[in-house]
């Protein structure tokens, strides 16, 4: 049976969350998607703090991270994730509307695994997420400690 790995979506725009979830559904990606709305929630989830202290075991197979977030921006989240020994192997994909060269350079400098500019047209967005989802959630072998399949023993 195919292992379904958890995806963490860090996005503050309700519209972009809805579009991303619709696009993942459109490509029949059945992975559990955990949505957090700001950088602080992302850090709490990843470091198992606050409301996420008792979340399911395992790290996500991939983090889809927006750049411009409230409370803690995406670059700071990326820096903390890639600086933590227990998280630095977790793939992080910057999924953003920013085409600014400095954002791209800084993201790669901090260790982002991929940088994807959100397409404006929904069909293009679906296509981009199909490729992202299939690679990171199905094809790619996640690092040790990634989320176990549903029903797996701890």
Coordinates of C-alpha atoms in Angstrom, one line a residue:
X1 CA 0.0 0.0 0.0
X2 CA 1.2 3.5 -0.9
X3 CA 2.3 5.5 2.1
X4 CA 0.6 8.8 2.4
X5 CA 2.8 11.4 3.9
X6 CA 1.7 14.6 5.7
X7 CA 2.1 18.0 4.0
X8 CA 2.4 21.2 6.0
X9 CA 0.9 24.2 4.2
X10 CA 2.0 27.5 5.7
X11 CA -0.3 30.2 4.1
X12 CA -2.0 33.2 5.6
X13 CA -4.3 34.0 2.6
X14 CA -7.6 32.1 2.9
X15 CA -8.0 32.3 -0.8
X16 CA -4.6 30.8 -1.5
X17 CA -5.3 28.0 1.0
X18 CA -8.6 27.2 -0.7
X19 CA -6.8 27.3 -4.1
X20 CA -4.0 25.1 -2.9
X21 CA -6.3 22.5 -1.4
X22 CA -8.5 22.6 -4.5
X23 CA -5.5 22.1 -6.7
X24 CA -4.2 19.2 -4.6
X25 CA -7.7 17.6 -4.7
X26 CA -7.8 18.2 -8.5
X27 CA -4.6 16.1 -8.9
X28 CA -6.0 13.5 -6.6
X29 CA -3.3 13.9 -4.0
X30 CA -4.9 12.2 -0.9
X31 CA -2.2 13.2 1.5
X32 CA -3.2 14.8 4.8
X33 CA -2.6 18.5 4.5
X34 CA -2.1 20.4 7.8
X35 CA -2.7 24.1 7.3
X36 CA -1.3 26.8 9.5
X37 CA -1.9 30.5 9.0
X38 CA 1.3 32.3 10.2
X39 CA 5.0 31.7 10.8
X40 CA 4.6 31.3 14.5
X41 CA 2.0 28.5 14.1
X42 CA 4.4 26.9 11.6
X43 CA 7.2 26.9 14.1
X44 CA 4.9 25.7 16.9
X45 CA 3.8 22.8 14.7
X46 CA 7.3 21.8 13.5
X47 CA 8.9 22.1 17.0
X48 CA 5.8 20.6 18.7
X49 CA 5.0 23.6 21.0
X50 CA 1.9 25.4 22.1
X51 CA -1.3 24.0 20.5
X52 CA 0.8 21.4 18.6
X53 CA 2.7 20.0 21.6
X54 CA 0.7 16.8 21.3
X55 CA 0.4 16.5 17.5
X56 CA 1.0 13.2 15.7
X57 CA 4.5 11.8 15.6
X58 CA 6.7 12.5 12.6
X59 CA 7.7 15.5 10.6
X60 CA 5.9 16.4 7.4
X61 CA 7.2 15.0 4.1
X62 CA 7.3 18.6 2.8
X63 CA 6.6 22.1 4.0
X64 CA 4.9 24.4 1.5
X65 CA 5.9 27.8 2.9
X66 CA 4.7 31.2 1.9
X67 CA 7.2 34.0 2.1
X68 CA 5.2 36.9 3.4
X69 CA 3.5 35.7 6.6
X70 CA 2.2 37.5 9.8
X71 CA 4.0 37.2 13.1
X72 CA 7.1 35.4 11.7
X73 CA 8.0 35.7 8.0
X74 CA 8.7 32.7 5.8
X75 CA 12.5 33.4 5.6
X76 CA 12.7 33.3 9.4
X77 CA 10.7 30.1 9.5
X78 CA 13.0 28.6 6.9
X79 CA 16.1 29.8 8.8
X80 CA 14.9 28.2 12.1
X81 CA 13.9 24.9 10.3
X82 CA 17.2 24.5 8.5
X83 CA 19.1 25.5 11.6
X84 CA 17.5 22.8 13.8
X85 CA 19.2 19.4 13.6
X86 CA 15.9 17.5 14.0
X87 CA 14.3 19.4 11.1
X88 CA 17.0 20.5 8.7
X89 CA 16.4 17.4 6.5
X90 CA 12.7 18.2 6.0
X91 CA 12.2 19.5 2.5
X92 CA 10.9 23.1 2.3
X93 CA 9.4 24.5 -0.8
X94 CA 8.9 28.3 -0.9
X95 CA 5.5 28.7 -2.5
X96 CA 5.1 32.5 -3.0
X97 CA 4.0 35.2 -5.3
X98 CA 7.4 37.0 -4.9
X99 CA 9.6 37.2 -7.9
X100 CA 12.1 39.4 -6.2
X101 CA 15.7 38.2 -6.8
X102 CA 16.7 39.0 -3.2
X103 CA 13.9 36.7 -1.8
X104 CA 15.0 33.9 -4.2
X105 CA 18.7 34.4 -3.3
X106 CA 18.1 34.5 0.5
X107 CA 15.8 31.5 0.3
X108 CA 18.4 29.4 -1.4
X109 CA 21.1 30.8 0.9
X110 CA 19.1 29.5 3.9
X111 CA 18.7 26.1 2.4
X112 CA 15.3 26.0 0.7
X113 CA 14.8 22.9 -1.4
X114 CA 12.7 24.6 -4.1
X115 CA 11.3 28.1 -4.9
X116 CA 8.0 28.2 -6.8
X117 CA 6.3 31.4 -7.9
X118 CA 2.5 30.9 -7.6
X119 CA 1.0 31.0 -11.1
X120 CA -2.0 33.4 -11.4
X121 CA -4.2 31.2 -13.5
X122 CA -5.8 28.3 -11.7
X123 CA -5.0 25.7 -14.4
X124 CA -1.3 26.7 -14.2
X125 CA -1.5 26.6 -10.4
X126 CA -3.0 23.1 -10.5
X127 CA -0.2 22.0 -12.9
X128 CA 2.5 23.4 -10.6
X129 CA 1.0 21.7 -7.5
X130 CA 0.6 18.4 -9.4
X131 CA 4.3 18.4 -10.1
X132 CA 5.2 19.6 -6.6
X133 CA 2.8 17.2 -4.9
X134 CA 3.8 14.1 -6.9
X135 CA 7.5 14.7 -6.4
X136 CA 7.6 15.7 -2.7
X137 CA 4.7 13.6 -1.4
X138 CA 4.9 10.5 -3.6
X139 CA 8.2 10.1 -5.5
X140 CA 10.7 11.6 -3.1
X141 CA 11.9 9.4 -0.2
X142 CA 11.5 11.5 2.9
X143 CA 14.2 11.9 5.6
X144 CA 14.1 9.6 8.6
X145 CA 11.5 10.9 11.1
X146 CA 8.9 12.0 8.4
X147 CA 5.3 11.3 9.2
X148 CA 4.4 7.6 9.3
X149 CA 1.6 6.2 7.2
X150 CA -1.8 6.3 8.8
X151 CA -2.3 3.4 11.2
X152 CA 1.4 2.7 11.5
X153 CA 2.7 1.7 14.9
X154 CA 4.7 4.3 16.8

